[in-house]
Tab-separated table of C-alpha atoms and ligand atoms in Angstrom:
chain	number	residue	atom	x	y	z
A	25	MET	CA	-20.596	16.673	8.740
A	26	THR	CA	-22.397	16.287	5.498
A	27	LEU	CA	-25.555	15.076	6.080
A	28	TYR	CA	-28.327	16.204	3.899
A	29	PRO	CA	-32.272	16.223	5.008
A	30	PRO	CA	-33.711	13.210	3.484
A	31	SER	CA	-35.900	15.465	1.157
A	32	GLU	CA	-32.916	17.038	-0.333
A	33	SER	CA	-30.737	14.076	-0.578
A	34	ALA	CA	-33.550	12.341	-2.614
A	35	ALA	CA	-33.495	15.143	-4.908
A	36	LEU	CA	-30.013	15.340	-5.130
A	37	LEU	CA	-29.412	11.475	-5.982
A	38	ASP	CA	-32.447	12.008	-8.558
A	39	GLY	CA	-30.404	14.783	-10.226
A	40	ILE	CA	-27.343	12.132	-10.312
A	41	ARG	CA	-29.804	9.359	-11.937
A	42	ALA	CA	-30.322	11.893	-14.908
A	43	PHE	CA	-26.759	11.348	-16.289
A	44	ILE	CA	-25.744	7.843	-14.663
A	45	GLU	CA	-28.092	4.658	-14.982
A	46	PRO	CA	-30.388	4.648	-11.834
A	47	ALA	CA	-29.173	1.095	-11.068
A	48	HIS	CA	-25.809	2.639	-10.599
A	49	VAL	CA	-26.491	4.918	-8.009
A	50	ARG	CA	-27.024	3.039	-4.942
A	51	THR	CA	-28.361	3.579	-1.680
A	52	ASP	CA	-28.937	-0.191	-0.015
A	53	PRO	CA	-27.073	-0.646	3.271
A	54	ASP	CA	-25.208	-3.536	1.540
A	55	SER	CA	-23.541	-1.347	-0.535
A	56	ALA	CA	-22.808	1.521	1.697
A	57	LEU	CA	-21.187	-0.879	3.962
A	58	THR	CA	-19.228	-2.818	1.229
A	59	TYR	CA	-18.364	0.553	-0.714
A	60	GLY	CA	-18.201	3.089	2.276
A	61	ARG	CA	-15.065	1.491	3.951
A	62	ASP	CA	-11.675	0.209	3.383
A	63	TRP	CA	-9.695	-2.648	5.342
A	64	THR	CA	-9.360	-0.533	8.146
A	65	ARG	CA	-12.659	-1.194	10.586
A	66	LEU	CA	-12.157	1.994	12.527
A	67	HIS	CA	-15.096	4.293	11.014
A	68	THR	CA	-18.665	3.373	10.641
A	69	PRO	CA	-19.195	3.839	6.842
A	70	ASN	CA	-22.332	6.295	6.052
A	71	PRO	CA	-22.313	7.275	2.642
A	72	LEU	CA	-25.306	9.129	0.978
A	73	ALA	CA	-24.896	7.014	-2.145
A	74	VAL	CA	-22.749	4.795	-3.842
A	75	VAL	CA	-22.258	5.804	-7.614
A	76	LEU	CA	-20.593	3.423	-10.444
A	77	PRO	CA	-19.757	5.576	-13.175
A	78	GLY	CA	-18.938	3.499	-16.361
A	79	ARG	CA	-18.026	6.020	-18.637
A	80	ILE	CA	-15.252	8.945	-18.052
A	81	GLU	CA	-17.715	11.455	-19.454
A	82	GLN	CA	-20.186	10.330	-16.590
A	83	VAL	CA	-17.089	10.908	-14.131
A	84	GLN	CA	-16.930	14.445	-15.275
A	85	GLN	CA	-20.398	15.212	-14.907
A	86	LEU	CA	-20.831	13.871	-11.403
A	87	VAL	CA	-17.904	15.840	-10.667
A	88	ARG	CA	-19.310	18.891	-12.052
A	89	TYR	CA	-22.634	18.357	-10.667
A	90	ALA	CA	-21.071	17.652	-7.210
A	91	ASN	CA	-19.339	21.176	-7.256
A	92	GLU	CA	-22.360	22.635	-8.188
A	93	HIS	CA	-24.493	21.146	-5.040
A	94	ARG	CA	-21.230	20.974	-2.879
A	95	LEU	CA	-21.507	17.126	-2.681
A	96	PRO	CA	-18.442	15.659	-1.125
A	97	LEU	CA	-16.774	12.679	-3.176
A	98	VAL	CA	-14.942	9.433	-2.104
A	99	PRO	CA	-12.961	8.065	-4.679
A	100	SER	CA	-13.297	4.159	-4.177
A	101	GLY	CA	-10.979	1.294	-5.694
A	102	GLY	CA	-10.242	-2.200	-4.541
A	103	ARG	CA	-11.129	-0.986	-0.984
A	104	THR	CA	-7.893	-2.692	0.148
A	105	GLY	CA	-6.568	0.733	1.718
A	106	LEU	CA	-5.282	0.320	5.330
A	107	SER	CA	-5.465	4.114	6.157
A	108	GLY	CA	-8.973	5.141	5.721
A	109	ALA	CA	-8.229	7.434	2.540
A	110	ALA	CA	-11.273	5.383	1.040
A	111	VAL	CA	-13.684	5.542	3.733
A	112	ALA	CA	-17.244	7.750	3.551
A	113	CYS	CA	-18.559	8.217	7.176
A	114	GLN	CA	-19.515	11.731	6.690
A	115	GLY	CA	-22.644	11.529	4.374
A	116	GLU	CA	-20.186	11.344	1.097
A	117	ILE	CA	-20.981	9.994	-2.322
A	118	VAL	CA	-18.726	7.042	-3.131
A	119	VAL	CA	-17.468	6.841	-6.560
A	120	SER	CA	-16.373	3.549	-7.025
A	121	LEU	CA	-14.532	2.951	-10.876
A	122	GLU	CA	-14.896	-0.962	-10.575
A	123	ARG	CA	-17.097	-0.949	-13.892
A	124	LEU	CA	-14.278	0.956	-15.684
A	125	ASN	CA	-12.302	-2.200	-15.452
A	126	ARG	CA	-11.269	-2.482	-19.478
A	127	ILE	CA	-7.666	-3.016	-20.771
A	128	LEU	CA	-7.688	-0.640	-23.643
A	129	ASP	CA	-4.343	-0.937	-25.465
A	130	PHE	CA	-0.981	-3.185	-25.422
A	131	ASP	CA	2.124	-1.994	-27.228
A	132	PRO	CA	5.047	-4.245	-27.480
A	133	VAL	CA	7.312	-1.859	-28.488
A	134	ASP	CA	6.794	0.570	-25.931
A	135	ARG	CA	6.299	-2.305	-23.680
A	136	SER	CA	3.364	-0.803	-22.098
A	137	VAL	CA	-0.275	-1.272	-21.395
A	138	THR	CA	-2.969	1.230	-21.255
A	139	CYS	CA	-5.895	0.300	-18.722
A	140	GLN	CA	-8.923	1.896	-17.129
A	141	ALA	CA	-8.697	2.626	-13.227
A	142	GLY	CA	-11.182	-0.124	-12.094
A	143	VAL	CA	-8.749	-2.900	-13.721
A	144	VAL	CA	-7.652	-5.298	-10.388
A	145	THR	CA	-3.727	-5.598	-9.872
A	146	GLU	CA	-3.729	-9.219	-10.685
A	147	VAL	CA	-5.798	-8.941	-13.807
A	148	VAL	CA	-2.910	-6.459	-15.225
A	149	GLN	CA	-0.044	-9.003	-13.986
A	150	ASN	CA	-1.607	-11.921	-15.895
A	151	PHE	CA	-1.917	-9.830	-18.838
A	152	ALA	CA	1.858	-8.960	-18.731
A	153	ARG	CA	2.594	-12.528	-18.172
A	154	ASP	CA	0.588	-13.333	-21.501
A	155	HIS	CA	2.682	-11.408	-23.132
A	156	GLY	CA	5.967	-12.254	-22.247
A	157	LEU	CA	6.180	-9.411	-19.996
A	158	TYR	CA	5.827	-8.500	-16.018
A	159	TYR	CA	4.350	-6.015	-14.067
A	160	PRO	CA	6.358	-5.936	-11.078
A	161	VAL	CA	4.261	-3.946	-8.389
A	162	ASP	CA	3.118	-6.688	-6.191
A	163	PHE	CA	1.562	-7.130	-3.110
A	164	ALA	CA	-0.717	-9.662	-1.182
A	165	SER	CA	-3.901	-7.607	-2.268
A	166	ARG	CA	-3.496	-7.999	-5.775
A	167	GLY	CA	-6.267	-9.887	-6.445
A	168	SER	CA	-8.954	-7.282	-5.165
A	169	SER	CA	-6.614	-3.805	-5.361
A	170	GLN	CA	-7.122	-1.761	-8.533
A	171	ILE	CA	-4.827	0.001	-10.187
A	172	GLY	CA	-6.424	3.412	-9.962
A	173	GLY	CA	-6.047	2.912	-6.276
A	174	ASN	CA	-2.718	1.818	-6.404
A	175	ILE	CA	-1.551	4.795	-8.035
A	176	ALA	CA	-3.770	7.202	-5.757
A	177	THR	CA	-1.552	5.663	-2.883
A	178	ASN	CA	1.635	5.013	-5.067
A	179	ALA	CA	1.409	1.512	-3.908
A	180	GLY	CA	4.801	-0.148	-3.063
A	181	GLY	CA	4.811	-3.876	-2.108
A	182	ILE	CA	7.395	-6.809	-1.976
A	183	LYS	CA	9.665	-5.872	-4.944
A	184	VAL	CA	10.531	-2.171	-4.099
A	185	ILE	CA	14.143	-3.105	-3.770
A	186	ARG	CA	14.823	-3.814	-7.406
A	187	TYR	CA	11.604	-2.184	-9.203
A	188	GLY	CA	10.776	0.708	-7.295
A	189	LEU	CA	7.224	2.148	-6.326
A	190	THR	CA	3.916	2.442	-8.696
A	191	ARG	CA	5.303	5.779	-9.725
A	192	ASP	CA	8.087	4.228	-11.234
A	193	TRP	CA	5.362	2.289	-13.650
A	194	VAL	CA	3.227	4.958	-14.836
A	195	THR	CA	3.976	6.685	-17.844
A	196	GLY	CA	0.380	7.962	-18.493
A	197	LEU	CA	-2.265	9.251	-16.562
A	198	LYS	CA	-6.142	10.328	-17.538
A	199	VAL	CA	-7.397	12.092	-14.226
A	200	VAL	CA	-10.842	14.039	-13.801
A	201	THR	CA	-9.459	16.854	-11.794
A	202	GLY	CA	-11.802	18.328	-8.955
A	203	ARG	CA	-12.902	21.121	-11.264
A	204	GLY	CA	-14.575	18.239	-13.723
A	205	ASP	CA	-11.625	18.658	-16.107
A	206	LEU	CA	-10.441	15.735	-17.840
A	207	LEU	CA	-6.358	16.064	-18.241
A	208	ASP	CA	-4.398	13.591	-20.369
A	209	LEU	CA	-1.058	13.902	-18.594
A	210	ASN	CA	2.739	12.448	-20.194
A	211	ARG	CA	0.657	10.025	-22.902
A	212	GLY	CA	3.109	7.156	-22.376
A	213	LEU	CA	6.051	9.212	-22.973
A	214	ILE	CA	9.366	8.179	-21.508
A	215	LYS	CA	10.883	11.358	-21.617
A	216	ASN	CA	8.978	14.735	-21.533
A	217	ALA	CA	10.689	17.995	-20.393
A	218	THR	CA	7.782	20.569	-20.846
A	219	GLY	CA	7.469	21.824	-17.293
A	220	TYR	CA	5.774	20.613	-14.202
A	221	ASP	CA	4.622	17.053	-14.255
A	222	LEU	CA	1.341	17.073	-12.816
A	223	ARG	CA	1.012	12.997	-13.256
A	224	HIS	CA	3.195	12.861	-10.048
A	225	LEU	CA	0.932	15.188	-8.124
A	226	PHE	CA	-2.040	12.786	-8.842
A	227	ILE	CA	0.404	9.612	-7.751
A	228	GLY	CA	-0.023	9.249	-3.923
A	229	SER	CA	-2.899	11.979	-3.785
A	230	GLU	CA	-5.142	9.784	-2.022
A	231	GLY	CA	-8.320	10.879	-4.105
A	232	THR	CA	-7.988	14.472	-2.728
A	233	LEU	CA	-7.121	16.309	-6.127
A	234	GLY	CA	-9.515	14.032	-8.468
A	235	LEU	CA	-10.148	10.769	-9.980
A	236	ILE	CA	-7.742	8.741	-11.796
A	237	VAL	CA	-9.701	7.351	-14.677
A	238	GLU	CA	-7.047	5.666	-16.576
A	239	ALA	CA	-3.349	4.936	-17.122
A	240	THR	CA	-0.482	3.686	-18.988
A	241	LEU	CA	2.008	1.421	-17.365
A	242	LYS	CA	5.141	0.383	-18.112
A	243	LEU	CA	5.923	-3.510	-18.316
A	244	ALA	CA	9.314	-5.416	-17.675
A	245	ARG	CA	11.107	-8.522	-18.561
A	246	PRO	CA	9.988	-11.378	-16.436
A	247	LEU	CA	11.696	-12.526	-13.376
A	248	ARG	CA	14.088	-15.702	-14.358
A	249	GLU	CA	13.254	-18.489	-11.937
A	250	PRO	CA	13.495	-16.762	-8.908
A	251	SER	CA	14.759	-18.609	-5.769
A	252	VAL	CA	13.276	-17.896	-1.963
A	253	LEU	CA	15.534	-18.130	1.279
A	254	VAL	CA	14.318	-18.296	4.593
A	255	LEU	CA	16.575	-17.558	7.486
A	256	GLY	CA	16.050	-17.573	10.829
A	257	VAL	CA	17.911	-14.487	12.597
A	258	PRO	CA	18.617	-14.505	16.431
A	259	ASP	CA	18.460	-10.753	16.938
A	260	LEU	CA	17.343	-7.490	15.134
A	261	ASN	CA	20.868	-6.600	14.382
A	262	GLY	CA	21.897	-9.531	12.562
A	263	ILE	CA	18.998	-8.478	9.756
A	264	MET	CA	20.891	-5.440	8.252
A	265	ALA	CA	24.061	-7.352	8.260
A	266	ILE	CA	22.874	-10.214	6.346
A	267	TYR	CA	20.791	-7.634	3.623
A	268	ASP	CA	24.429	-5.963	3.528
A	269	LEU	CA	26.342	-9.217	2.628
A	270	PHE	CA	23.837	-10.831	0.154
A	271	ARG	CA	23.149	-7.394	-1.817
A	272	ARG	CA	26.773	-7.150	-2.552
A	273	LYS	CA	26.962	-10.616	-4.028
A	274	LEU	CA	23.445	-11.203	-5.762
A	275	GLU	CA	21.075	-9.421	-7.450
A	276	LEU	CA	18.063	-9.197	-5.019
A	277	THR	CA	13.991	-9.024	-6.054
A	278	ALA	CA	13.131	-8.902	-2.328
A	279	PHE	CA	14.269	-8.786	1.051
A	280	GLU	CA	11.495	-8.967	3.552
A	281	PHE	CA	11.402	-9.754	7.361
A	282	PHE	CA	8.779	-10.635	9.977
A	283	SER	CA	8.738	-11.831	13.903
A	284	GLU	CA	8.230	-15.349	15.279
A	285	LEU	CA	5.410	-13.849	16.817
A	286	ALA	CA	3.988	-12.640	13.479
A	287	LEU	CA	5.108	-16.237	11.819
A	288	ARG	CA	2.734	-18.057	14.407
A	289	HIS	CA	-0.162	-16.255	13.189
A	290	VAL	CA	0.094	-17.661	9.590
A	291	LEU	CA	1.034	-21.197	11.249
A	292	ASN	CA	-1.993	-21.174	12.926
A	293	LYS	CA	-3.909	-20.644	9.692
A	294	GLY	CA	-2.440	-24.181	8.338
A	295	LEU	CA	1.026	-23.094	6.859
A	296	HIS	CA	4.180	-25.043	8.004
A	297	ARG	CA	7.253	-24.049	9.699
A	298	PRO	CA	10.082	-23.480	7.298
A	299	PHE	CA	12.353	-25.443	9.460
A	300	ASP	CA	12.555	-27.032	12.805
A	301	SER	CA	14.200	-24.200	14.922
A	302	GLU	CA	12.655	-21.300	15.955
A	303	THR	CA	14.463	-17.820	16.095
A	304	PRO	CA	12.696	-14.202	17.144
A	305	TYR	CA	13.187	-13.131	14.063
A	306	TYR	CA	13.130	-14.356	9.915
A	307	VAL	CA	14.400	-13.046	6.839
A	308	LEU	CA	13.039	-13.541	3.218
A	309	ILE	CA	15.640	-13.144	0.212
A	310	GLU	CA	14.504	-13.561	-3.197
A	311	PHE	CA	16.654	-13.585	-6.131
A	312	GLU	CA	16.853	-14.590	-10.202
A	313	ASN	CA	18.286	-18.031	-10.248
A	314	PRO	CA	18.283	-19.339	-13.772
A	315	ASP	CA	19.334	-22.854	-13.681
A	316	GLY	CA	20.342	-22.746	-10.428
A	317	LEU	CA	23.095	-20.277	-11.780
A	318	HIS	CA	23.542	-18.518	-8.199
A	319	THR	CA	22.765	-21.423	-5.831
A	320	ASP	CA	26.407	-22.121	-4.583
A	321	GLU	CA	26.984	-18.415	-4.128
A	322	ALA	CA	23.807	-17.648	-1.905
A	323	LEU	CA	24.903	-20.870	0.090
A	324	ALA	CA	28.266	-19.784	0.609
A	325	LEU	CA	26.810	-16.488	1.832
A	326	PHE	CA	24.429	-18.495	3.949
A	327	GLU	CA	27.714	-19.976	5.698
A	328	GLN	CA	29.808	-16.793	6.162
A	329	CYS	CA	26.225	-15.082	7.797
A	330	ALA	CA	25.837	-18.282	9.777
A	331	GLU	CA	29.750	-18.238	10.981
A	332	GLN	CA	29.195	-14.440	12.113
A	333	GLY	CA	26.153	-15.518	14.260
A	334	TRP	CA	23.660	-13.389	12.327
A	335	LEU	CA	21.727	-16.428	11.018
A	336	ALA	CA	20.783	-19.785	13.104
A	337	ASP	CA	19.004	-21.807	10.467
A	338	GLY	CA	17.830	-21.795	6.760
A	339	VAL	CA	16.105	-23.019	3.824
A	340	ILE	CA	16.154	-22.142	0.049
A	341	SER	CA	13.158	-23.027	-2.666
A	342	GLN	CA	13.991	-26.203	-4.748
A	343	SER	CA	10.946	-25.373	-6.961
A	344	GLU	CA	8.569	-22.627	-7.778
A	345	ALA	CA	5.940	-24.354	-5.869
A	346	GLN	CA	8.171	-24.084	-2.688
A	347	ALA	CA	9.117	-20.562	-3.461
A	348	LYS	CA	5.216	-19.614	-3.337
A	349	GLU	CA	4.667	-21.690	-0.118
A	350	LEU	CA	7.738	-19.814	1.358
A	351	TRP	CA	6.313	-16.491	0.296
A	352	ARG	CA	3.065	-17.141	1.933
A	353	LEU	CA	4.753	-17.296	5.319
A	354	ARG	CA	5.647	-13.546	4.750
A	355	GLU	CA	2.282	-12.672	2.480
A	356	ASP	CA	-0.153	-14.199	4.789
A	357	ILE	CA	0.573	-12.399	8.010
A	358	SER	CA	-1.561	-9.229	7.470
A	359	GLU	CA	-4.591	-11.490	6.817
A	360	SER	CA	-3.941	-13.994	9.081
A	361	ILE	CA	-3.804	-11.274	11.855
A	362	ALA	CA	-7.010	-8.944	10.410
A	363	GLU	CA	-9.514	-10.882	13.228
A	364	HIS	CA	-7.431	-9.181	15.919
A	365	GLN	CA	-7.890	-5.548	14.586
A	366	PRO	CA	-4.509	-4.461	14.788
A	367	TYR	CA	-3.275	-1.002	15.531
A	368	LYS	CA	-0.898	-0.307	12.192
A	369	ASN	CA	2.273	1.473	12.027
A	370	ASP	CA	4.033	1.683	8.748
A	371	ILE	CA	6.776	3.787	9.023
A	372	ALA	CA	10.135	4.350	6.867
A	373	VAL	CA	13.561	5.523	7.351
A	374	ARG	CA	16.672	5.742	5.408
A	375	ILE	CA	18.211	2.123	5.094
A	376	ALA	CA	21.329	3.213	6.849
A	377	ARG	CA	19.514	4.451	9.841
A	378	VAL	CA	17.300	1.162	10.416
A	379	PRO	CA	19.232	-0.651	12.713
A	380	ALA	CA	19.778	2.451	15.323
A	381	LEU	CA	15.856	2.896	14.718
A	382	LEU	CA	14.967	-0.617	15.215
A	383	ALA	CA	16.818	-0.722	18.570
A	384	GLU	CA	15.102	2.736	19.785
A	385	MET	CA	11.613	1.168	18.830
A	386	ASP	CA	12.158	-1.966	20.081
A	387	GLU	CA	13.090	-0.774	23.646
A	388	LEU	CA	10.010	1.739	22.968
A	389	LEU	CA	7.575	-0.788	22.270
A	390	GLN	CA	8.570	-3.309	25.011
A	391	ARG	CA	8.329	-0.622	27.562
A	392	GLU	CA	4.966	1.062	26.365
A	393	TYR	CA	3.188	-2.164	25.588
A	394	PRO	CA	4.215	-4.937	28.219
A	395	ASP	CA	0.917	-6.419	27.930
A	396	PHE	CA	0.239	-6.232	24.318
A	397	GLU	CA	1.362	-8.347	21.445
A	398	VAL	CA	3.372	-6.712	19.166
A	399	LEU	CA	4.271	-7.713	15.568
A	400	TRP	CA	7.221	-6.674	13.531
A	401	TYR	CA	7.378	-7.364	9.977
A	402	GLY	CA	7.817	-5.694	6.379
A	403	HIS	CA	10.064	-4.374	3.904
A	404	ILE	CA	13.029	-3.910	5.841
A	405	GLY	CA	15.273	-3.804	2.479
A	406	ASP	CA	13.417	-0.413	1.728
A	407	GLY	CA	13.478	0.748	5.047
A	408	ASN	CA	9.934	0.113	5.635
A	409	LEU	CA	8.554	-1.626	8.845
A	410	HIS	CA	5.358	-2.739	9.677
A	411	ILE	CA	4.450	-2.883	13.514
A	412	ASN	CA	0.936	-4.181	14.624
A	413	ILE	CA	-0.266	-4.106	17.805
A	414	LEU	CA	-2.926	-6.810	18.420
A	415	LYS	CA	-5.823	-5.714	20.294
A	416	PRO	CA	-6.646	-8.002	23.490
A	417	ALA	CA	-10.095	-9.444	22.879
A	418	ASP	CA	-11.070	-7.902	26.166
A	419	ARG	CA	-10.414	-4.304	25.005
A	420	GLU	CA	-12.925	-1.703	23.683
A	421	SER	CA	-11.534	-0.542	19.879
A	422	ALA	CA	-12.256	3.262	20.857
A	423	ALA	CA	-9.953	3.069	24.218
A	424	PHE	CA	-7.068	0.634	22.495
A	425	ALA	CA	-7.156	2.918	19.286
A	426	LYS	CA	-6.617	6.080	21.749
A	427	GLN	CA	-4.185	4.051	23.924
A	428	CYS	CA	-2.236	3.097	20.468
A	429	GLY	CA	-2.279	6.996	19.391
A	430	THR	CA	-0.471	7.861	22.465
A	431	VAL	CA	2.053	5.629	21.840
A	432	SER	CA	2.360	6.432	18.423
A	433	GLU	CA	3.409	10.059	19.272
A	434	HIS	CA	6.471	8.518	21.480
A	435	LEU	CA	7.398	6.683	18.443
A	436	PHE	CA	6.962	9.706	15.823
A	437	GLU	CA	8.909	11.475	17.832
A	438	ALA	CA	11.850	9.146	17.608
A	439	LEU	CA	11.179	8.696	14.201
A	440	GLN	CA	11.201	12.321	13.458
A	441	ARG	CA	14.841	12.400	14.716
A	442	TYR	CA	15.867	9.615	12.221
A	443	GLY	CA	14.359	11.977	9.601
A	444	GLY	CA	12.012	9.295	8.835
A	445	SER	CA	8.489	9.173	7.467
A	446	ILE	CA	4.960	8.094	9.557
A	447	SER	CA	3.767	6.081	6.670
A	448	ALA	CA	6.060	4.554	3.867
A	449	GLU	CA	3.280	2.563	1.791
A	450	HIS	CA	-0.222	2.672	3.495
A	451	GLY	CA	-0.863	6.191	2.975
A	452	VAL	CA	-2.178	8.841	5.499
A	453	GLY	CA	-5.913	8.736	4.945
A	454	LEU	CA	-7.802	9.214	8.338
A	455	THR	CA	-5.774	7.374	10.419
A	456	LYS	CA	-2.226	9.005	10.093
A	457	LYS	CA	-3.548	12.542	9.467
A	458	PRO	CA	-3.131	13.620	13.154
A	459	TYR	CA	0.612	12.808	12.662
A	460	LEU	CA	1.529	14.369	9.348
A	461	HIS	CA	3.092	16.875	11.052
A	462	TYR	CA	5.754	14.622	12.356
A	463	THR	CA	7.045	14.156	8.609
A	464	ARG	CA	5.823	17.361	6.905
A	465	ASP	CA	6.577	20.734	8.324
A	466	GLU	CA	4.258	23.389	8.662
A	467	ALA	CA	5.499	25.224	5.493
A	468	GLU	CA	5.404	22.072	3.098
A	469	ILE	CA	1.573	21.439	4.194
A	470	SER	CA	0.899	24.722	3.355
A	471	TYR	CA	2.082	24.050	-0.118
A	472	LEU	CA	-0.193	21.249	-0.134
A	473	ARG	CA	-3.133	22.941	0.658
A	474	ALA	CA	-2.205	25.289	-2.144
A	475	ILE	CA	-2.023	22.593	-4.783
A	476	LYS	CA	-5.356	21.137	-3.329
A	477	GLN	CA	-7.087	24.121	-3.934
A	478	VAL	CA	-5.845	24.515	-7.732
A	479	PHE	CA	-7.237	21.243	-8.551
A	480	ASP	CA	-10.181	21.052	-5.892
A	481	PRO	CA	-11.197	25.011	-5.022
A	482	GLN	CA	-14.639	23.535	-3.503
A	483	GLY	CA	-12.775	20.867	-1.554
A	484	ILE	CA	-15.493	18.374	-2.673
A	485	MET	CA	-12.718	15.596	-3.387
A	486	ASN	CA	-12.325	13.288	-0.325
A	487	PRO	CA	-12.325	16.050	2.194
A	488	GLY	CA	-11.074	15.503	5.514
A	489	LYS	CA	-8.157	12.797	4.061
A	490	ILE	CA	-4.397	13.496	4.568
A	491	PHE	CA	-4.772	17.193	6.088
A	492	ASP	CA	-8.026	19.182	6.913
B	29	MLT	C1	2.217	-5.801	3.921
B	29	MLT	O1	3.030	-5.943	3.758
B	29	MLT	O2	1.738	-7.033	4.443
B	29	MLT	C2	1.091	-4.938	3.784
B	29	MLT	O3	1.826	-3.816	3.743
B	29	MLT	C3	-0.074	-4.938	4.724
B	29	MLT	C4	0.405	-4.730	6.154
B	29	MLT	O4	0.908	-4.094	6.750
B	29	MLT	O5	-0.744	-5.266	7.196
B	30	ZN	ZN1	3.537	-3.625	3.226
């Protein structure tokens, strides 16, 4: 635990104020609470200070100063993380890059945009749209998450089946390493065969190697009039059969699923049921459909699935507004259940193994959580399932987390047999750290440690996250 005696910490912070404007070195309780945590609410934030550099040189000065004084730094983006990676609960200094929020360059020929790390995802998306292009990494927290945080967690989201992860869109990165060096990685090149690609080490590094300060992102052509289908599915097995059939015939841009129990939470927040009948599960399918070109094909697939008994009911959007409304049934789930302090599992397995894993998980969860409300949803087309266990109102938080942690071990033992991952997109941070060994073996973890040692020899960058 890094806690400095008050006299020492005051002097340390004065040292920072010598190179970062005093107004941007904050110690007030509101800033500590706001910037000291992410969307997990398991740890009590307790940073020594929140520092907001406005220039890359200030970031470098801060890292060098932190090395000199052995000060732990916690990089902070839009704080929408779900694994505690941006939590500062041990007297660390939170480094928010929200003042580094400018779009620096746009190249229509390269179809790329260069921006500072603190630019909000939606700002990049809107910028791309205004230039006739599309930034396809997308998720519900687009309005607050920042590009630097997305890269540090290799964010996934709702369009991965067609467009891949954040990693697939980053062609250049500027980073300040844990040693304080500024590295200009890959410089927007598509091809660059000159040895190790350090850019990819920083993508998904969760702030443990250094701070991402700037990124060059590829852009795509815009989606052409996407249509959205929501289908009611009587049992879990039908979901992958539907996926298989639809992706044979249509170029899908999303294939999501959610359970009736999850749906009820968004309905409670004022949304409407997509159709009258209730089924235990639903899938949401999106595909490009310019001028309704593929509507007949989609309806024929719908009929085929219905004949097989894989679906019971369904609806197809007739306008952009309707498509957006249908998306909300899936996208609003996370926020609608936040008040129940869900224990989140975010697992991944190869697509072919989803049906067998689903059956095993379902059986295990029904057995282990007979009294808890368990909600399923996620990006099932990528083999990524979110399993949320809601905390009963009368249950104390720590006891609930402990109980869920024990069940997670059973879950991860099964997952290990299927060669899956304990985190598909939320990251390891603090909450998944005890379980990392289910996905990465000891030998591999020792290489991760050795890499950290190279970039951050004094261990000042986000200590205690991913592994100890
Ligand atoms: C989602 O898919 O909705 C996000 O990953 C957030 C969550 O899992 O709650
Ligand atoms: Zn997700």
